Amino acid sequence: TLVADVLSSALDLLPSLNSIPTALPSSSDSHAPSEADLLALEAMTLHPSWLEHLQDELRKPYFLELKRFLWSEGLRGTQDRQGGKLKVFPPARDVYAWSRYTPLRDVKVVILGQDPYHDDGQAHGLCFSVRPGVKIPPSLRNIYKEIKEEYPEFDVPKHGNLTALARSGVLLLNTSLTVSPHKAGSHSNRGWETFTDKVIDLVDRYGGHKPEGDAPSPDEGAEEMGRGVVVLAWGAWAAKRVAKMDKKKHLILTSAHPSPLSARRGFFGNNHFRQANEWLMQKYGREPSPLPPARTGAARNHRSSATSLLT
């Protein structure tokens, strides 16, 4: 499975990097969690491509304090249930799902969310996305509506699961990665925003990984080899998060949020998907765009195959 593959790779990677211990947390409530306890989830579920660059961040005092808070909330390593009920959303195995579905070298597009859905059975680690069989949330319905307006041939999915989109190179990142059940924003300003700012910094540097053999330009350092990405930052808080990114390297598109409360104040009609696809065509040539509608240079005048990205 995907998680098993990531775990195997992570365990191979960590010793060579002198990184995070991978001991599982103690089940005793009286046990004061060690660093190994606190960071067991990261060691086992963060994709190695991200973990390699984030391992120092994980040991910073703010992040360990965040993990102590989550421990007190009931998220203890990979243990996330008490009395059979989830104490934190999403489930532990999904907190870093974005990293496994979209490894750092694969990122071509970033879509930012704020915090996970807080109702039962919705959140699974990808912003705006819900599990199969769950009703499509209003914000995602509005995203589909905008794509349909820009591309009338787009077949609107009957579900809200965006896993296939994430696999194709779209990083679906919430700026806060957990939430208490039925309490919107309950884990905001606890440290997640600082951590995901670091994730965005990595995308700024490496996003749009260049194929093997591509030489850097004369003014480009060895660590700045990413070709650039599209960033869709909807809402003022999202725009603030990406304000420091290199605007010459990336296409950064901002507008109102797709929430029903704000979609008619600048989200509808923003033309972001068309702008993004045109930029990706120029930047990546004949490589398929990860955004719907999916088109290559040879197929851009034919009917979209967008639905395949969302199923």
mmCIF file of C-alpha atoms in Angstrom, residues 32-311:
data_model
loop_
_atom_site.group_PDB
_atom_site.id
_atom_site.type_symbol
_atom_site.label_atom_id
_atom_site.label_comp_id
_atom_site.label_asym_id
_atom_site.label_seq_id
_atom_site.Cartn_x
_atom_site.Cartn_y
_atom_site.Cartn_z
ATOM 1 C CA ALA A 32 5.291 11.982 29.498
ATOM 2 C CA PRO A 33 5.825 11.688 25.742
ATOM 3 C CA SER A 34 9.408 11.672 24.526
ATOM 4 C CA GLU A 35 10.499 13.314 21.282
ATOM 5 C CA ALA A 36 10.289 9.884 19.658
ATOM 6 C CA ASP A 37 6.700 9.535 20.884
ATOM 7 C CA LEU A 38 5.751 12.986 19.667
ATOM 8 C CA LEU A 39 7.282 12.577 16.209
ATOM 9 C CA ALA A 40 6.368 8.952 15.509
ATOM 10 C CA LEU A 41 3.559 10.014 13.161
ATOM 11 C CA GLU A 42 5.852 12.235 11.111
ATOM 12 C CA ALA A 43 8.555 9.566 10.917
ATOM 13 C CA MET A 44 6.094 6.992 9.644
ATOM 14 C CA THR A 45 3.703 8.937 7.417
ATOM 15 C CA LEU A 46 5.476 11.987 5.942
ATOM 16 C CA HIS A 47 6.711 11.142 2.456
ATOM 17 C CA PRO A 48 10.545 10.886 2.431
ATOM 18 C CA SER A 49 10.846 13.628 -0.212
ATOM 19 C CA TRP A 50 9.309 16.085 2.266
ATOM 20 C CA LEU A 51 10.736 14.529 5.425
ATOM 21 C CA GLU A 52 14.290 14.967 4.165
ATOM 22 C CA HIS A 53 13.829 18.752 4.119
ATOM 23 C CA LEU A 54 11.520 19.078 7.138
ATOM 24 C CA GLN A 55 13.318 16.957 9.731
ATOM 25 C CA ASP A 56 15.009 19.956 11.377
ATOM 26 C CA GLU A 57 11.714 21.836 11.443
ATOM 27 C CA LEU A 58 10.079 18.945 13.304
ATOM 28 C CA ARG A 59 12.514 19.301 16.198
ATOM 29 C CA LYS A 60 11.948 23.010 16.713
ATOM 30 C CA PRO A 61 10.332 23.983 20.038
ATOM 31 C CA TYR A 62 7.145 25.329 18.427
ATOM 32 C CA PHE A 63 6.510 22.049 16.593
ATOM 33 C CA LEU A 64 7.168 19.884 19.636
ATOM 34 C CA GLU A 65 4.777 22.115 21.584
ATOM 35 C CA LEU A 66 2.185 21.643 18.837
ATOM 36 C CA LYS A 67 2.630 17.882 19.095
ATOM 37 C CA ARG A 68 2.225 18.025 22.886
ATOM 38 C CA PHE A 69 -1.037 19.883 22.369
ATOM 39 C CA LEU A 70 -2.209 17.232 19.896
ATOM 40 C CA TRP A 71 -1.124 14.523 22.344
ATOM 41 C CA SER A 72 -3.365 16.124 24.962
ATOM 42 C CA GLU A 73 -6.184 16.226 22.397
ATOM 43 C CA GLY A 74 -5.875 12.484 21.781
ATOM 44 C CA LEU A 75 -3.617 12.286 18.704
ATOM 45 C CA ARG A 76 -0.762 10.171 20.060
ATOM 46 C CA GLY A 77 1.540 8.980 17.333
ATOM 47 C CA THR A 78 -0.608 6.806 15.110
ATOM 48 C CA GLN A 79 -3.199 6.353 17.850
ATOM 49 C CA ASP A 80 -6.168 8.655 17.288
ATOM 50 C CA ARG A 81 -9.188 7.072 18.965
ATOM 51 C CA GLN A 82 -10.534 6.933 22.484
ATOM 52 C CA GLY A 83 -13.609 4.819 23.153
ATOM 53 C CA GLY A 84 -13.755 4.032 19.443
ATOM 54 C CA LYS A 85 -14.196 7.688 18.452
ATOM 55 C CA LEU A 86 -11.746 9.890 16.607
ATOM 56 C CA LYS A 87 -10.465 12.668 18.831
ATOM 57 C CA VAL A 88 -8.927 14.723 16.035
ATOM 58 C CA PHE A 89 -9.757 15.095 12.338
ATOM 59 C CA PRO A 90 -8.483 13.814 9.963
ATOM 60 C CA PRO A 91 -7.473 10.329 11.155
ATOM 61 C CA ALA A 92 -3.793 10.080 12.063
ATOM 62 C CA ARG A 93 -2.855 8.191 8.905
ATOM 63 C CA ASP A 94 -4.253 11.056 6.790
ATOM 64 C CA VAL A 95 -2.711 14.106 8.489
ATOM 65 C CA TYR A 96 0.162 14.018 5.980
ATOM 66 C CA ALA A 97 -1.718 12.408 3.102
ATOM 67 C CA TRP A 98 -0.912 15.451 0.927
ATOM 68 C CA SER A 99 2.802 14.589 1.176
ATOM 69 C CA ARG A 100 2.339 10.995 0.015
ATOM 70 C CA TYR A 101 -0.030 11.687 -2.860
ATOM 71 C CA THR A 102 2.115 14.593 -4.077
ATOM 72 C CA PRO A 103 5.843 14.088 -3.420
ATOM 73 C CA LEU A 104 7.914 17.263 -3.556
ATOM 74 C CA ARG A 105 9.471 16.482 -6.945
ATOM 75 C CA ASP A 106 5.987 16.068 -8.488
ATOM 76 C CA VAL A 107 4.435 19.403 -7.446
ATOM 77 C CA LYS A 108 3.272 21.546 -10.369
ATOM 78 C CA VAL A 109 0.259 23.247 -8.780
ATOM 79 C CA VAL A 110 -0.565 24.263 -5.213
ATOM 80 C CA ILE A 111 -4.101 24.855 -3.946
ATOM 81 C CA LEU A 112 -4.281 26.210 -0.404
ATOM 82 C CA GLY A 113 -7.038 25.528 2.077
ATOM 83 C CA GLN A 114 -7.373 26.767 5.640
ATOM 84 C CA ASP A 115 -8.164 23.879 7.992
ATOM 85 C CA PRO A 116 -9.707 20.414 7.571
ATOM 86 C CA TYR A 117 -13.434 19.806 7.404
ATOM 87 C CA HIS A 118 -14.706 19.321 10.935
ATOM 88 C CA ASP A 119 -17.771 17.107 10.410
ATOM 89 C CA ASP A 120 -17.677 13.336 10.730
ATOM 90 C CA GLY A 121 -16.152 11.371 7.860
ATOM 91 C CA GLN A 122 -15.162 14.328 5.695
ATOM 92 C CA ALA A 123 -11.476 15.203 6.212
ATOM 93 C CA HIS A 124 -8.806 12.949 4.759
ATOM 94 C CA GLY A 125 -5.735 15.171 4.503
ATOM 95 C CA LEU A 126 -6.357 16.980 1.193
ATOM 96 C CA CYS A 127 -7.826 20.483 1.162
ATOM 97 C CA PHE A 128 -11.319 20.898 -0.346
ATOM 98 C CA SER A 129 -11.519 17.099 -0.834
ATOM 99 C CA VAL A 130 -13.813 14.618 0.920
ATOM 100 C CA ARG A 131 -13.949 10.853 1.077
ATOM 101 C CA PRO A 132 -15.897 8.877 -1.530
ATOM 102 C CA GLY A 133 -19.597 8.786 -0.713
ATOM 103 C CA VAL A 134 -19.533 12.045 1.251
ATOM 104 C CA LYS A 135 -21.698 14.914 0.020
ATOM 105 C CA ILE A 136 -19.763 17.473 -2.041
ATOM 106 C CA PRO A 137 -19.074 20.524 0.187
ATOM 107 C CA PRO A 138 -20.360 23.924 -0.993
ATOM 108 C CA SER A 139 -16.890 25.400 -1.645
ATOM 109 C CA LEU A 140 -15.933 22.471 -3.856
ATOM 110 C CA ARG A 141 -19.231 22.738 -5.726
ATOM 111 C CA ASN A 142 -18.317 26.332 -6.493
ATOM 112 C CA ILE A 143 -14.843 25.267 -7.672
ATOM 113 C CA TYR A 144 -16.491 22.789 -10.068
ATOM 114 C CA LYS A 145 -18.882 25.526 -11.183
ATOM 115 C CA GLU A 146 -16.008 27.867 -12.034
ATOM 116 C CA ILE A 147 -14.171 25.164 -14.002
ATOM 117 C CA LYS A 148 -17.381 24.466 -15.929
ATOM 118 C CA GLU A 149 -17.768 28.172 -16.703
ATOM 119 C CA GLU A 150 -14.217 28.352 -18.058
ATOM 120 C CA TYR A 151 -14.413 25.005 -19.865
ATOM 121 C CA PRO A 152 -18.008 24.157 -20.888
ATOM 122 C CA GLU A 153 -16.888 20.679 -21.971
ATOM 123 C CA PHE A 154 -15.844 19.834 -18.394
ATOM 124 C CA ASP A 155 -17.845 16.927 -16.984
ATOM 125 C CA VAL A 156 -18.640 17.890 -13.391
ATOM 126 C CA PRO A 157 -17.877 14.943 -11.078
ATOM 127 C CA LYS A 158 -20.627 13.514 -8.916
ATOM 128 C CA HIS A 159 -18.243 13.184 -5.981
ATOM 129 C CA GLY A 160 -15.841 15.375 -4.025
ATOM 130 C CA ASN A 161 -12.800 13.127 -3.786
ATOM 131 C CA LEU A 162 -9.707 14.831 -5.240
ATOM 132 C CA THR A 163 -7.187 12.065 -4.633
ATOM 133 C CA ALA A 164 -6.552 11.551 -8.350
ATOM 134 C CA LEU A 165 -5.885 15.278 -8.728
ATOM 135 C CA ALA A 166 -3.314 15.113 -5.935
ATOM 136 C CA ARG A 167 -1.627 12.117 -7.573
ATOM 137 C CA SER A 168 -1.309 14.112 -10.789
ATOM 138 C CA GLY A 169 0.809 16.857 -9.199
ATOM 139 C CA VAL A 170 -1.620 19.206 -7.421
ATOM 140 C CA LEU A 171 -0.562 19.797 -3.816
ATOM 141 C CA LEU A 172 -3.802 20.150 -1.857
ATOM 142 C CA LEU A 173 -2.492 21.715 1.328
ATOM 143 C CA ASN A 174 -4.399 23.058 4.306
ATOM 144 C CA THR A 175 -2.459 25.636 6.316
ATOM 145 C CA SER A 176 -3.664 23.969 9.525
ATOM 146 C CA LEU A 177 -3.510 20.188 9.291
ATOM 147 C CA THR A 178 -5.824 19.111 12.116
ATOM 148 C CA VAL A 179 -9.033 20.196 13.817
ATOM 149 C CA SER A 180 -11.178 19.079 16.745
ATOM 150 C CA PRO A 181 -14.451 17.400 15.755
ATOM 151 C CA HIS A 182 -17.212 19.924 15.041
ATOM 152 C CA LYS A 183 -15.035 22.895 16.041
ATOM 153 C CA ALA A 184 -13.928 24.892 13.015
ATOM 154 C CA GLY A 185 -10.525 26.523 13.368
ATOM 155 C CA SER A 186 -9.897 24.883 16.735
ATOM 156 C CA HIS A 187 -6.256 24.039 15.958
ATOM 157 C CA SER A 188 -5.398 27.327 14.286
ATOM 158 C CA ASN A 189 -2.537 29.399 15.705
ATOM 159 C CA ARG A 190 -1.065 26.356 17.441
ATOM 160 C CA GLY A 191 1.925 26.027 15.129
ATOM 161 C CA TRP A 192 0.584 24.374 12.001
ATOM 162 C CA GLU A 193 0.743 27.628 10.069
ATOM 163 C CA THR A 194 4.450 27.982 10.790
ATOM 164 C CA PHE A 195 5.032 24.400 9.665
ATOM 165 C CA THR A 196 3.043 24.731 6.442
ATOM 166 C CA ASP A 197 4.796 28.034 5.714
ATOM 167 C CA LYS A 198 7.960 25.926 5.632
ATOM 168 C CA VAL A 199 6.246 23.515 3.230
ATOM 169 C CA ILE A 200 5.436 26.474 0.984
ATOM 170 C CA ASP A 201 9.071 27.635 1.228
ATOM 171 C CA LEU A 202 10.139 24.222 -0.100
ATOM 172 C CA VAL A 203 7.729 24.526 -3.012
ATOM 173 C CA ASP A 204 9.089 28.005 -3.690
ATOM 174 C CA ARG A 205 12.581 26.528 -3.993
ATOM 175 C CA TYR A 206 12.003 23.115 -5.561
ATOM 176 C CA GLY A 207 8.495 23.185 -7.055
ATOM 177 C CA GLY A 208 8.339 22.109 -10.682
ATOM 178 C CA HIS A 209 11.290 19.748 -10.403
ATOM 179 C CA LYS A 210 13.463 19.761 -13.495
ATOM 180 C CA PRO A 211 14.033 16.437 -15.237
ATOM 181 C CA GLU A 212 17.325 14.655 -14.710
ATOM 182 C CA GLY A 213 20.024 16.150 -16.910
ATOM 183 C CA ASP A 214 18.611 19.679 -17.091
ATOM 184 C CA ALA A 215 21.442 22.060 -16.319
ATOM 185 C CA PRO A 216 20.794 25.141 -14.161
ATOM 186 C CA SER A 217 20.957 28.537 -15.799
ATOM 187 C CA PRO A 218 24.118 30.569 -15.064
ATOM 188 C CA ASP A 219 22.403 32.610 -12.345
ATOM 189 C CA GLU A 220 20.633 29.629 -10.798
ATOM 190 C CA GLY A 221 22.002 27.863 -7.735
ATOM 191 C CA ALA A 222 22.010 24.087 -7.466
ATOM 192 C CA GLU A 223 19.196 24.227 -4.912
ATOM 193 C CA GLU A 224 16.944 26.456 -7.023
ATOM 194 C CA MET A 225 16.324 24.004 -9.843
ATOM 195 C CA GLY A 226 12.534 23.942 -9.761
ATOM 196 C CA ARG A 227 10.904 25.245 -12.928
ATOM 197 C CA GLY A 228 8.075 26.911 -11.027
ATOM 198 C CA VAL A 229 4.491 26.097 -10.143
ATOM 199 C CA VAL A 230 1.016 27.571 -10.251
ATOM 200 C CA VAL A 231 -0.331 28.668 -6.867
ATOM 201 C CA LEU A 232 -4.081 29.126 -6.402
ATOM 202 C CA ALA A 233 -4.534 31.182 -3.235
ATOM 203 C CA TRP A 234 -8.205 31.889 -2.594
ATOM 204 C CA GLY A 235 -9.025 34.219 0.266
ATOM 205 C CA ALA A 236 -6.982 36.903 2.013
ATOM 206 C CA TRP A 237 -5.353 34.495 4.462
ATOM 207 C CA ALA A 238 -4.184 32.236 1.585
ATOM 208 C CA ALA A 239 -2.782 35.206 -0.341
ATOM 209 C CA LYS A 240 -0.844 36.232 2.764
ATOM 210 C CA ARG A 241 0.676 32.749 3.041
ATOM 211 C CA VAL A 242 2.208 32.890 -0.448
ATOM 212 C CA ALA A 243 3.155 36.567 -0.510
ATOM 213 C CA LYS A 244 6.880 35.815 -0.179
ATOM 214 C CA MET A 245 7.055 33.344 -3.060
ATOM 215 C CA ASP A 246 9.124 34.230 -6.131
ATOM 216 C CA LYS A 247 6.653 35.896 -8.486
ATOM 217 C CA LYS A 248 9.078 35.711 -11.404
ATOM 218 C CA LYS A 249 9.390 31.961 -11.066
ATOM 219 C CA HIS A 250 5.804 31.008 -10.193
ATOM 220 C CA LEU A 251 2.334 31.990 -11.348
ATOM 221 C CA ILE A 252 0.507 33.143 -8.220
ATOM 222 C CA LEU A 253 -3.228 33.657 -8.658
ATOM 223 C CA THR A 254 -5.333 35.183 -5.889
ATOM 224 C CA SER A 255 -9.030 35.891 -5.570
ATOM 225 C CA ALA A 256 -11.931 35.639 -3.160
ATOM 226 C CA HIS A 257 -12.537 32.264 -1.533
ATOM 227 C CA PRO A 258 -14.980 29.812 -3.195
ATOM 228 C CA SER A 259 -17.126 29.675 -0.063
ATOM 229 C CA PRO A 260 -20.777 30.594 -0.725
ATOM 230 C CA LEU A 261 -20.184 33.579 1.555
ATOM 231 C CA SER A 262 -17.606 35.108 -0.798
ATOM 232 C CA ALA A 263 -17.648 33.307 -4.171
ATOM 233 C CA ARG A 264 -19.688 36.061 -5.842
ATOM 234 C CA ARG A 265 -17.258 38.703 -4.620
ATOM 235 C CA GLY A 266 -14.422 37.689 -6.924
ATOM 236 C CA PHE A 267 -14.073 33.915 -7.105
ATOM 237 C CA PHE A 268 -16.603 33.329 -9.854
ATOM 238 C CA GLY A 269 -15.145 34.614 -13.091
ATOM 239 C CA ASN A 270 -11.534 34.657 -11.852
ATOM 240 C CA ASN A 271 -10.502 32.519 -14.855
ATOM 241 C CA HIS A 272 -7.824 30.870 -12.741
ATOM 242 C CA PHE A 273 -7.976 27.425 -14.309
ATOM 243 C CA ARG A 274 -7.591 28.734 -17.838
ATOM 244 C CA GLN A 275 -4.758 31.050 -16.797
ATOM 245 C CA ALA A 276 -3.077 28.185 -14.960
ATOM 246 C CA ASN A 277 -3.347 25.756 -17.860
ATOM 247 C CA GLU A 278 -2.003 28.294 -20.339
ATOM 248 C CA TRP A 279 0.968 29.065 -18.073
ATOM 249 C CA LEU A 280 1.662 25.360 -17.529
ATOM 250 C CA MET A 281 1.569 24.808 -21.286
ATOM 251 C CA GLN A 282 4.215 27.492 -21.764
ATOM 252 C CA LYS A 283 6.334 26.288 -18.847
ATOM 253 C CA TYR A 284 6.070 22.520 -19.309
ATOM 254 C CA GLY A 285 5.362 22.209 -23.017
ATOM 255 C CA ARG A 286 3.719 18.943 -24.021
ATOM 256 C CA GLU A 287 3.614 17.526 -20.490
ATOM 257 C CA PRO A 288 -0.036 17.103 -19.461
ATOM 258 C CA SER A 289 -1.412 19.728 -17.116
ATOM 259 C CA PRO A 290 -2.400 18.304 -13.731
ATOM 260 C CA LEU A 291 -5.415 20.623 -13.629
ATOM 261 C CA PRO A 292 -8.720 19.965 -15.357
ATOM 262 C CA PRO A 293 -9.178 20.006 -18.250
ATOM 263 C CA ALA A 294 -6.140 17.757 -18.808
ATOM 264 C CA ARG A 295 -4.532 18.651 -22.126
ATOM 265 C CA THR A 296 -1.246 18.075 -23.862
ATOM 266 C CA GLY A 297 0.218 20.192 -26.631
ATOM 267 C CA ALA A 298 -1.087 17.706 -29.182
ATOM 268 C CA ALA A 299 -4.562 17.466 -27.699
ATOM 269 C CA ARG A 300 -5.381 20.973 -26.596
ATOM 270 C CA ASN A 301 -8.012 21.453 -29.307
ATOM 271 C CA HIS A 302 -9.834 18.228 -28.486
ATOM 272 C CA ARG A 303 -12.460 17.439 -25.897
ATOM 273 C CA SER A 304 -11.118 17.523 -22.340
ATOM 274 C CA SER A 305 -10.302 14.350 -20.486
ATOM 275 C CA ALA A 306 -10.671 16.232 -17.216
ATOM 276 C CA THR A 307 -13.012 13.795 -15.535
ATOM 277 C CA SER A 308 -10.224 11.187 -15.502
ATOM 278 C CA LEU A 309 -8.261 13.444 -13.155
ATOM 279 C CA LEU A 310 -11.079 13.509 -10.649
ATOM 280 C CA THR A 311 -12.119 9.861 -10.589
#
